[in-house]
PDB file of C-alpha atoms in Angstrom:
ATOM      1  CA  UNK G   1       0.000   0.000   0.000  1.00  0.00           C
ATOM      2  CA  UNK G   2       1.348   3.441  -0.929  1.00  0.00           C
ATOM      3  CA  UNK G   3       1.976   5.565   2.146  1.00  0.00           C
ATOM      4  CA  UNK G   4       3.545   8.854   3.129  1.00  0.00           C
ATOM      5  CA  UNK G   5       4.104   9.360   6.846  1.00  0.00           C
ATOM      6  CA  UNK G   6       5.234  12.587   8.431  1.00  0.00           C
ATOM      7  CA  UNK G   7       6.757  13.330  11.801  1.00  0.00           C
ATOM      8  CA  UNK G   8       6.350  14.994  14.132  1.00  0.00           C
ATOM      9  CA  UNK G   9       2.625  15.738  13.963  1.00  0.00           C
ATOM     10  CA  UNK G  10       3.236  19.106  15.551  1.00  0.00           C
ATOM     11  CA  UNK G  11       6.215  21.148  16.637  1.00  0.00           C
ATOM     12  CA  UNK G  12       6.684  24.347  18.616  1.00  0.00           C
ATOM     13  CA  UNK G  13       9.971  26.233  18.344  1.00  0.00           C
ATOM     14  CA  UNK G  14      11.321  29.619  19.347  1.00  0.00           C
ATOM     15  CA  UNK G  15      11.847  32.235  16.681  1.00  0.00           C
ATOM     16  CA  UNK G  16      15.380  32.074  15.322  1.00  0.00           C
ATOM     17  CA  UNK G  17      15.826  28.380  16.031  1.00  0.00           C
ATOM     18  CA  UNK G  18      16.267  25.652  13.408  1.00  0.00           C
ATOM     19  CA  UNK G  19      14.035  22.637  12.924  1.00  0.00           C
ATOM     20  CA  UNK G  20      13.751  19.532  10.766  1.00  0.00           C
ATOM     21  CA  UNK G  21      10.568  17.892   9.539  1.00  0.00           C
ATOM     22  CA  UNK G  22      10.561  14.277   8.387  1.00  0.00           C
ATOM     23  CA  UNK G  23       8.704  12.427   5.652  1.00  0.00           C
ATOM     24  CA  UNK G  24       8.915   8.646   5.143  1.00  0.00           C
ATOM     25  CA  UNK G  25       7.462   7.271   1.953  1.00  0.00           C
ATOM     26  CA  UNK G  26       6.586   3.865   0.600  1.00  0.00           C
ATOM     27  CA  UNK G  27       5.201   4.554  -2.842  1.00  0.00           C
ATOM     28  CA  UNK G  28       5.806   2.446  -5.899  1.00  0.00           C
ATOM     29  CA  UNK G  29       7.042   3.275  -8.360  1.00  0.00           C
ATOM     30  CA  UNK G  30       8.744   6.299  -6.844  1.00  0.00           C
ATOM     31  CA  UNK G  31       9.523   9.265  -9.088  1.00  0.00           C
ATOM     32  CA  UNK G  32       9.548  12.374  -6.915  1.00  0.00           C
ATOM     33  CA  UNK G  33       8.363  13.915  -3.673  1.00  0.00           C
ATOM     34  CA  UNK G  34       7.094  17.446  -3.204  1.00  0.00           C
ATOM     35  CA  UNK G  35       6.825  19.602  -0.095  1.00  0.00           C
ATOM     36  CA  UNK G  36       3.959  22.050   0.356  1.00  0.00           C
ATOM     37  CA  UNK G  37       3.466  24.800   2.913  1.00  0.00           C
ATOM     38  CA  UNK G  38      -0.071  25.598   4.067  1.00  0.00           C
ATOM     39  CA  UNK G  39      -0.694  28.791   5.994  1.00  0.00           C
ATOM     40  CA  UNK G  40      -3.765  28.858   8.220  1.00  0.00           C
ATOM     41  CA  UNK G  41      -6.886  29.516   6.175  1.00  0.00           C
ATOM     42  CA  UNK G  42      -5.065  29.220   2.858  1.00  0.00           C
ATOM     43  CA  UNK G  43      -4.430  26.491   0.313  1.00  0.00           C
ATOM     44  CA  UNK G  44      -1.079  24.663   0.218  1.00  0.00           C
ATOM     45  CA  UNK G  45       1.721  26.166  -1.842  1.00  0.00           C
ATOM     46  CA  UNK G  46       4.564  24.154  -3.364  1.00  0.00           C
ATOM     47  CA  UNK G  47       7.959  24.716  -1.728  1.00  0.00           C
ATOM     48  CA  UNK G  48      10.147  22.301  -3.639  1.00  0.00           C
ATOM     49  CA  UNK G  49      10.267  18.996  -5.476  1.00  0.00           C
ATOM     50  CA  UNK G  50      12.827  16.264  -4.841  1.00  0.00           C
ATOM     51  CA  UNK G  51      13.799  13.673  -7.435  1.00  0.00           C
ATOM     52  CA  UNK G  52      16.412  10.924  -7.676  1.00  0.00           C
ATOM     53  CA  UNK G  53      18.794  13.263  -9.469  1.00  0.00           C
ATOM     54  CA  UNK G  54      19.195  15.693  -6.562  1.00  0.00           C
ATOM     55  CA  UNK G  55      19.409  14.674  -2.935  1.00  0.00           C
ATOM     56  CA  UNK G  56      19.625  18.214  -1.562  1.00  0.00           C
ATOM     57  CA  UNK G  57      17.850  21.361  -2.665  1.00  0.00           C
ATOM     58  CA  UNK G  58      17.639  24.767  -1.022  1.00  0.00           C
ATOM     59  CA  UNK G  59      14.988  27.446  -1.313  1.00  0.00           C
ATOM     60  CA  UNK G  60      16.032  30.353   0.884  1.00  0.00           C
ATOM     61  CA  UNK G  61      15.966  29.232   4.500  1.00  0.00           C
ATOM     62  CA  UNK G  62      14.389  25.905   3.512  1.00  0.00           C
ATOM     63  CA  UNK G  63      16.583  22.923   2.614  1.00  0.00           C
ATOM     64  CA  UNK G  64      15.064  19.645   1.515  1.00  0.00           C
ATOM     65  CA  UNK G  65      16.902  16.346   1.315  1.00  0.00           C
ATOM     66  CA  UNK G  66      16.045  12.989  -0.171  1.00  0.00           C
ATOM     67  CA  UNK G  67      17.538   9.620   0.757  1.00  0.00           C
ATOM     68  CA  UNK G  68      16.275   7.046  -1.739  1.00  0.00           C
ATOM     69  CA  UNK G  69      17.896   4.176   0.168  1.00  0.00           C
ATOM     70  CA  UNK G  70      16.007   4.821   3.400  1.00  0.00           C
ATOM     71  CA  UNK G  71      13.003   6.327   1.576  1.00  0.00           C
ATOM     72  CA  UNK G  72      13.117   9.451   3.664  1.00  0.00           C
ATOM     73  CA  UNK G  73      12.908  13.127   2.915  1.00  0.00           C
ATOM     74  CA  UNK G  74      13.489  15.955   5.352  1.00  0.00           C
ATOM     75  CA  UNK G  75      12.748  19.657   5.313  1.00  0.00           C
ATOM     76  CA  UNK G  76      15.144  21.764   7.353  1.00  0.00           C
ATOM     77  CA  UNK G  77      14.200  25.311   8.264  1.00  0.00           C
ATOM     78  CA  UNK G  78      17.011  27.607   9.320  1.00  0.00           C
ATOM     79  CA  UNK G  79      16.666  30.672  11.543  1.00  0.00           C
ATOM     80  CA  UNK G  80      12.904  30.271  11.817  1.00  0.00           C
ATOM     81  CA  UNK G  81      10.583  33.251  11.527  1.00  0.00           C
ATOM     82  CA  UNK G  82       7.048  33.771  12.778  1.00  0.00           C
ATOM     83  CA  UNK G  83       5.873  33.502   9.168  1.00  0.00           C
ATOM     84  CA  UNK G  84       7.129  29.914   9.036  1.00  0.00           C
ATOM     85  CA  UNK G  85       4.194  28.937  11.274  1.00  0.00           C
ATOM     86  CA  UNK G  86       2.175  26.672   9.011  1.00  0.00           C
ATOM     87  CA  UNK G  87       1.458  23.065   8.149  1.00  0.00           C
ATOM     88  CA  UNK G  88       4.008  21.330   5.956  1.00  0.00           C
ATOM     89  CA  UNK G  89       2.754  18.518   3.765  1.00  0.00           C
ATOM     90  CA  UNK G  90       4.754  16.043   1.680  1.00  0.00           C
ATOM     91  CA  UNK G  91       3.225  14.441  -1.366  1.00  0.00           C
ATOM     92  CA  UNK G  92       4.394  11.705  -3.721  1.00  0.00           C
ATOM     93  CA  UNK G  93       2.848  10.533  -6.979  1.00  0.00           C
ATOM     94  CA  UNK G  94       1.993   6.858  -7.069  1.00  0.00           C
ATOM     95  CA  UNK G  95       0.098   4.353  -9.105  1.00  0.00           C
ATOM     96  CA  UNK G  96      -0.122   3.985 -12.813  1.00  0.00           C
ATOM     97  CA  UNK G  97      -0.155   7.699 -13.569  1.00  0.00           C
ATOM     98  CA  UNK G  98       1.723  10.607 -12.073  1.00  0.00           C
ATOM     99  CA  UNK G  99      -1.601  12.288 -11.397  1.00  0.00           C
ATOM    100  CA  UNK G 100      -2.364   9.837  -8.588  1.00  0.00           C
ATOM    101  CA  UNK G 101      -0.927  11.350  -5.423  1.00  0.00           C
ATOM    102  CA  UNK G 102      -0.312  10.079  -1.911  1.00  0.00           C
ATOM    103  CA  UNK G 103      -0.433  12.771   0.784  1.00  0.00           C
ATOM    104  CA  UNK G 104       1.159  12.882   4.201  1.00  0.00           C
ATOM    105  CA  UNK G 105      -0.996  14.213   7.046  1.00  0.00           C
ATOM    106  CA  UNK G 106       1.358  17.109   7.563  1.00  0.00           C
ATOM    107  CA  UNK G 107       3.423  18.604  10.360  1.00  0.00           C
ATOM    108  CA  UNK G 108       1.991  21.662  12.095  1.00  0.00           C
ATOM    109  CA  UNK G 109       4.824  24.041  12.950  1.00  0.00           C
ATOM    110  CA  UNK G 110       4.334  26.893  15.395  1.00  0.00           C
ATOM    111  CA  UNK G 111       7.093  29.465  15.734  1.00  0.00           C
ATOM    112  CA  UNK G 112       6.744  31.556  18.882  1.00  0.00           C
ATOM    113  CA  UNK G 113       8.522  34.795  19.786  1.00  0.00           C
TER     114      UNK G 113
ATOM    115  CA  UNK D   1      -1.765  34.927 -14.066  1.00  0.00           C
ATOM    116  CA  UNK D   2      -4.699  34.763 -11.714  1.00  0.00           C
ATOM    117  CA  UNK D   3      -4.592  31.926  -9.225  1.00  0.00           C
ATOM    118  CA  UNK D   4      -7.175  29.264  -8.508  1.00  0.00           C
ATOM    119  CA  UNK D   5     -10.425  30.815  -7.337  1.00  0.00           C
ATOM    120  CA  UNK D   6     -12.946  29.025  -5.149  1.00  0.00           C
ATOM    121  CA  UNK D   7     -16.394  30.253  -4.258  1.00  0.00           C
ATOM    122  CA  UNK D   8     -17.961  30.674  -1.861  1.00  0.00           C
ATOM    123  CA  UNK D   9     -15.327  31.130   0.827  1.00  0.00           C
ATOM    124  CA  UNK D  10     -17.644  30.094   3.662  1.00  0.00           C
ATOM    125  CA  UNK D  11     -20.871  28.158   3.712  1.00  0.00           C
ATOM    126  CA  UNK D  12     -23.234  27.055   6.459  1.00  0.00           C
ATOM    127  CA  UNK D  13     -25.802  24.384   5.685  1.00  0.00           C
ATOM    128  CA  UNK D  14     -28.078  22.115   7.675  1.00  0.00           C
ATOM    129  CA  UNK D  15     -28.170  18.337   7.610  1.00  0.00           C
ATOM    130  CA  UNK D  16     -29.992  16.892   4.641  1.00  0.00           C
ATOM    131  CA  UNK D  17     -29.397  19.876   2.383  1.00  0.00           C
ATOM    132  CA  UNK D  18     -27.195  19.848  -0.664  1.00  0.00           C
ATOM    133  CA  UNK D  19     -24.378  22.177  -1.623  1.00  0.00           C
ATOM    134  CA  UNK D  20     -22.460  23.129  -4.760  1.00  0.00           C
ATOM    135  CA  UNK D  21     -18.932  24.496  -4.637  1.00  0.00           C
ATOM    136  CA  UNK D  22     -17.194  26.189  -7.542  1.00  0.00           C
ATOM    137  CA  UNK D  23     -13.594  26.284  -8.707  1.00  0.00           C
ATOM    138  CA  UNK D  24     -11.961  28.297 -11.480  1.00  0.00           C
ATOM    139  CA  UNK D  25      -8.506  26.951 -12.360  1.00  0.00           C
ATOM    140  CA  UNK D  26      -5.462  28.825 -13.539  1.00  0.00           C
ATOM    141  CA  UNK D  27      -5.862  29.796 -17.175  1.00  0.00           C
ATOM    142  CA  UNK D  28      -4.602  27.014 -19.420  1.00  0.00           C
ATOM    143  CA  UNK D  29      -4.809  24.294 -16.781  1.00  0.00           C
ATOM    144  CA  UNK D  30      -7.076  21.453 -17.801  1.00  0.00           C
ATOM    145  CA  UNK D  31      -6.688  19.294 -14.691  1.00  0.00           C
ATOM    146  CA  UNK D  32      -8.780  20.128 -11.640  1.00  0.00           C
ATOM    147  CA  UNK D  33      -8.831  18.032  -8.488  1.00  0.00           C
ATOM    148  CA  UNK D  34     -10.823  18.304  -5.266  1.00  0.00           C
ATOM    149  CA  UNK D  35      -9.814  17.518  -1.691  1.00  0.00           C
ATOM    150  CA  UNK D  36     -11.469  17.395   1.698  1.00  0.00           C
ATOM    151  CA  UNK D  37      -9.361  18.569   4.613  1.00  0.00           C
ATOM    152  CA  UNK D  38     -10.252  17.942   8.233  1.00  0.00           C
ATOM    153  CA  UNK D  39      -8.111  18.287  11.361  1.00  0.00           C
ATOM    154  CA  UNK D  40      -6.164  15.106  11.981  1.00  0.00           C
ATOM    155  CA  UNK D  41      -7.047  13.539   8.607  1.00  0.00           C
ATOM    156  CA  UNK D  42      -5.048  15.712   6.307  1.00  0.00           C
ATOM    157  CA  UNK D  43      -5.952  16.091   2.670  1.00  0.00           C
ATOM    158  CA  UNK D  44      -8.326  13.423   1.378  1.00  0.00           C
ATOM    159  CA  UNK D  45      -8.593  13.106  -2.393  1.00  0.00           C
ATOM    160  CA  UNK D  46     -12.120  13.327  -3.783  1.00  0.00           C
ATOM    161  CA  UNK D  47     -11.744  13.275  -7.561  1.00  0.00           C
ATOM    162  CA  UNK D  48      -9.859  14.708 -10.497  1.00  0.00           C
ATOM    163  CA  UNK D  49     -11.143  15.971 -13.814  1.00  0.00           C
ATOM    164  CA  UNK D  50      -9.189  16.461 -17.004  1.00  0.00           C
ATOM    165  CA  UNK D  51     -10.781  17.936 -20.119  1.00  0.00           C
ATOM    166  CA  UNK D  52     -14.298  17.380 -18.745  1.00  0.00           C
ATOM    167  CA  UNK D  53     -13.670  13.694 -17.916  1.00  0.00           C
ATOM    168  CA  UNK D  54     -13.291  12.254 -14.446  1.00  0.00           C
ATOM    169  CA  UNK D  55      -9.813  10.750 -14.482  1.00  0.00           C
ATOM    170  CA  UNK D  56      -9.549   9.484 -10.927  1.00  0.00           C
ATOM    171  CA  UNK D  57     -11.804   9.088  -7.906  1.00  0.00           C
ATOM    172  CA  UNK D  58     -11.137   8.739  -4.190  1.00  0.00           C
ATOM    173  CA  UNK D  59     -12.999   6.674  -1.615  1.00  0.00           C
ATOM    174  CA  UNK D  60     -15.959   8.903  -0.895  1.00  0.00           C
ATOM    175  CA  UNK D  61     -19.650   7.976  -1.020  1.00  0.00           C
ATOM    176  CA  UNK D  62     -21.746   8.714  -4.057  1.00  0.00           C
ATOM    177  CA  UNK D  63     -23.190  11.785  -2.317  1.00  0.00           C
ATOM    178  CA  UNK D  64     -20.031  13.524  -3.470  1.00  0.00           C
ATOM    179  CA  UNK D  65     -19.982  14.289  -7.168  1.00  0.00           C
ATOM    180  CA  UNK D  66     -18.348  16.719  -9.496  1.00  0.00           C
ATOM    181  CA  UNK D  67     -18.139  17.914 -13.031  1.00  0.00           C
ATOM    182  CA  UNK D  68     -15.938  20.001 -15.249  1.00  0.00           C
ATOM    183  CA  UNK D  69     -17.023  22.376 -17.957  1.00  0.00           C
ATOM    184  CA  UNK D  70     -15.470  23.062 -21.345  1.00  0.00           C
ATOM    185  CA  UNK D  71     -13.709  26.144 -19.935  1.00  0.00           C
ATOM    186  CA  UNK D  72     -12.103  23.879 -17.280  1.00  0.00           C
ATOM    187  CA  UNK D  73     -14.115  25.396 -14.453  1.00  0.00           C
ATOM    188  CA  UNK D  74     -15.295  22.724 -12.062  1.00  0.00           C
ATOM    189  CA  UNK D  75     -18.077  22.249  -9.571  1.00  0.00           C
ATOM    190  CA  UNK D  76     -18.411  19.842  -6.698  1.00  0.00           C
ATOM    191  CA  UNK D  77     -21.755  18.819  -5.288  1.00  0.00           C
ATOM    192  CA  UNK D  78     -22.544  17.164  -1.985  1.00  0.00           C
ATOM    193  CA  UNK D  79     -26.087  15.908  -1.484  1.00  0.00           C
ATOM    194  CA  UNK D  80     -27.864  14.937   1.744  1.00  0.00           C
ATOM    195  CA  UNK D  81     -25.304  16.684   3.909  1.00  0.00           C
ATOM    196  CA  UNK D  82     -24.132  15.046   7.122  1.00  0.00           C
ATOM    197  CA  UNK D  83     -22.454  16.638  10.132  1.00  0.00           C
ATOM    198  CA  UNK D  84     -19.238  14.808   9.211  1.00  0.00           C
ATOM    199  CA  UNK D  85     -19.086  16.663   5.911  1.00  0.00           C
ATOM    200  CA  UNK D  86     -17.994  19.792   7.746  1.00  0.00           C
ATOM    201  CA  UNK D  87     -14.531  20.485   6.387  1.00  0.00           C
ATOM    202  CA  UNK D  88     -12.357  22.699   4.254  1.00  0.00           C
ATOM    203  CA  UNK D  89     -12.810  21.760   0.602  1.00  0.00           C
ATOM    204  CA  UNK D  90      -9.827  22.562  -1.562  1.00  0.00           C
ATOM    205  CA  UNK D  91      -9.600  22.639  -5.298  1.00  0.00           C
ATOM    206  CA  UNK D  92      -6.322  22.476  -7.213  1.00  0.00           C
ATOM    207  CA  UNK D  93      -5.338  22.804 -10.833  1.00  0.00           C
ATOM    208  CA  UNK D  94      -2.179  21.680 -12.521  1.00  0.00           C
ATOM    209  CA  UNK D  95      -0.468  22.059 -15.865  1.00  0.00           C
ATOM    210  CA  UNK D  96       0.406  19.263 -18.257  1.00  0.00           C
ATOM    211  CA  UNK D  97       4.192  19.465 -17.828  1.00  0.00           C
ATOM    212  CA  UNK D  98       5.822  16.486 -16.196  1.00  0.00           C
ATOM    213  CA  UNK D  99       5.889  16.743 -12.382  1.00  0.00           C
ATOM    214  CA  UNK D 100       3.974  20.016 -12.444  1.00  0.00           C
ATOM    215  CA  UNK D 101       2.824  21.118  -8.969  1.00  0.00           C
ATOM    216  CA  UNK D 102      -0.735  21.441  -7.737  1.00  0.00           C
ATOM    217  CA  UNK D 103      -1.915  25.026  -7.492  1.00  0.00           C
ATOM    218  CA  UNK D 104      -4.503  25.225  -4.742  1.00  0.00           C
ATOM    219  CA  UNK D 105      -7.278  27.686  -4.132  1.00  0.00           C
ATOM    220  CA  UNK D 106      -7.913  28.954  -0.606  1.00  0.00           C
ATOM    221  CA  UNK D 107     -10.808  26.614  -0.168  1.00  0.00           C
ATOM    222  CA  UNK D 108     -14.439  26.675   0.840  1.00  0.00           C
ATOM    223  CA  UNK D 109     -15.096  26.222   4.550  1.00  0.00           C
ATOM    224  CA  UNK D 110     -18.307  24.182   4.839  1.00  0.00           C
ATOM    225  CA  UNK D 111     -20.074  23.915   8.169  1.00  0.00           C
ATOM    226  CA  UNK D 112     -22.998  21.521   8.487  1.00  0.00           C
ATOM    227  CA  UNK D 113     -25.274  22.063  11.474  1.00  0.00           C
TER     228      UNK D 113
END
């Protein structure tokens, strides 16, 4: 069964601190994994996509990694800001077509002053 | 380019009623998918339409239905509403490029009383 599991479910950190969110996937066949950020009351927005060809990718203060051997992806946030408070969702396509997606339940991050 | 637009933003209905939600995708996007989001359950896939045809369907009862028009706009209908249907309903469109991301609207918050 295709699955994407995220940890932790929720996280509270102080502004300025770093944090790492985890995503374990068991989808077949695997082609890529995408991270989305969802602010409260808004729809998710794509942060980055990870494929076999790149195991590390940075987008500002966000760095995503992919380990195909352990089937894990992580999202590291550096020097957190209050605006980083959001839910972070990882998603992987699965099944016969790339339009079939498996969603993680997300990690709710709260950054407090 | 204008983003994905969902209407209405908020809706309150009573049990047994029916509701229709609307979604206008990004111009040029022919794929529109719908999701139900509840606390603790994450994003649950409802269905996807591509060029007016339902391409994929999630595990929801037949009370949930949708359609897509020739201009790619989509509607979702829920009949005989139940209290458990209270949720944020998100619509997303995507382009035809390989690995293209989902572009989400800000959702319709449905409350069933």
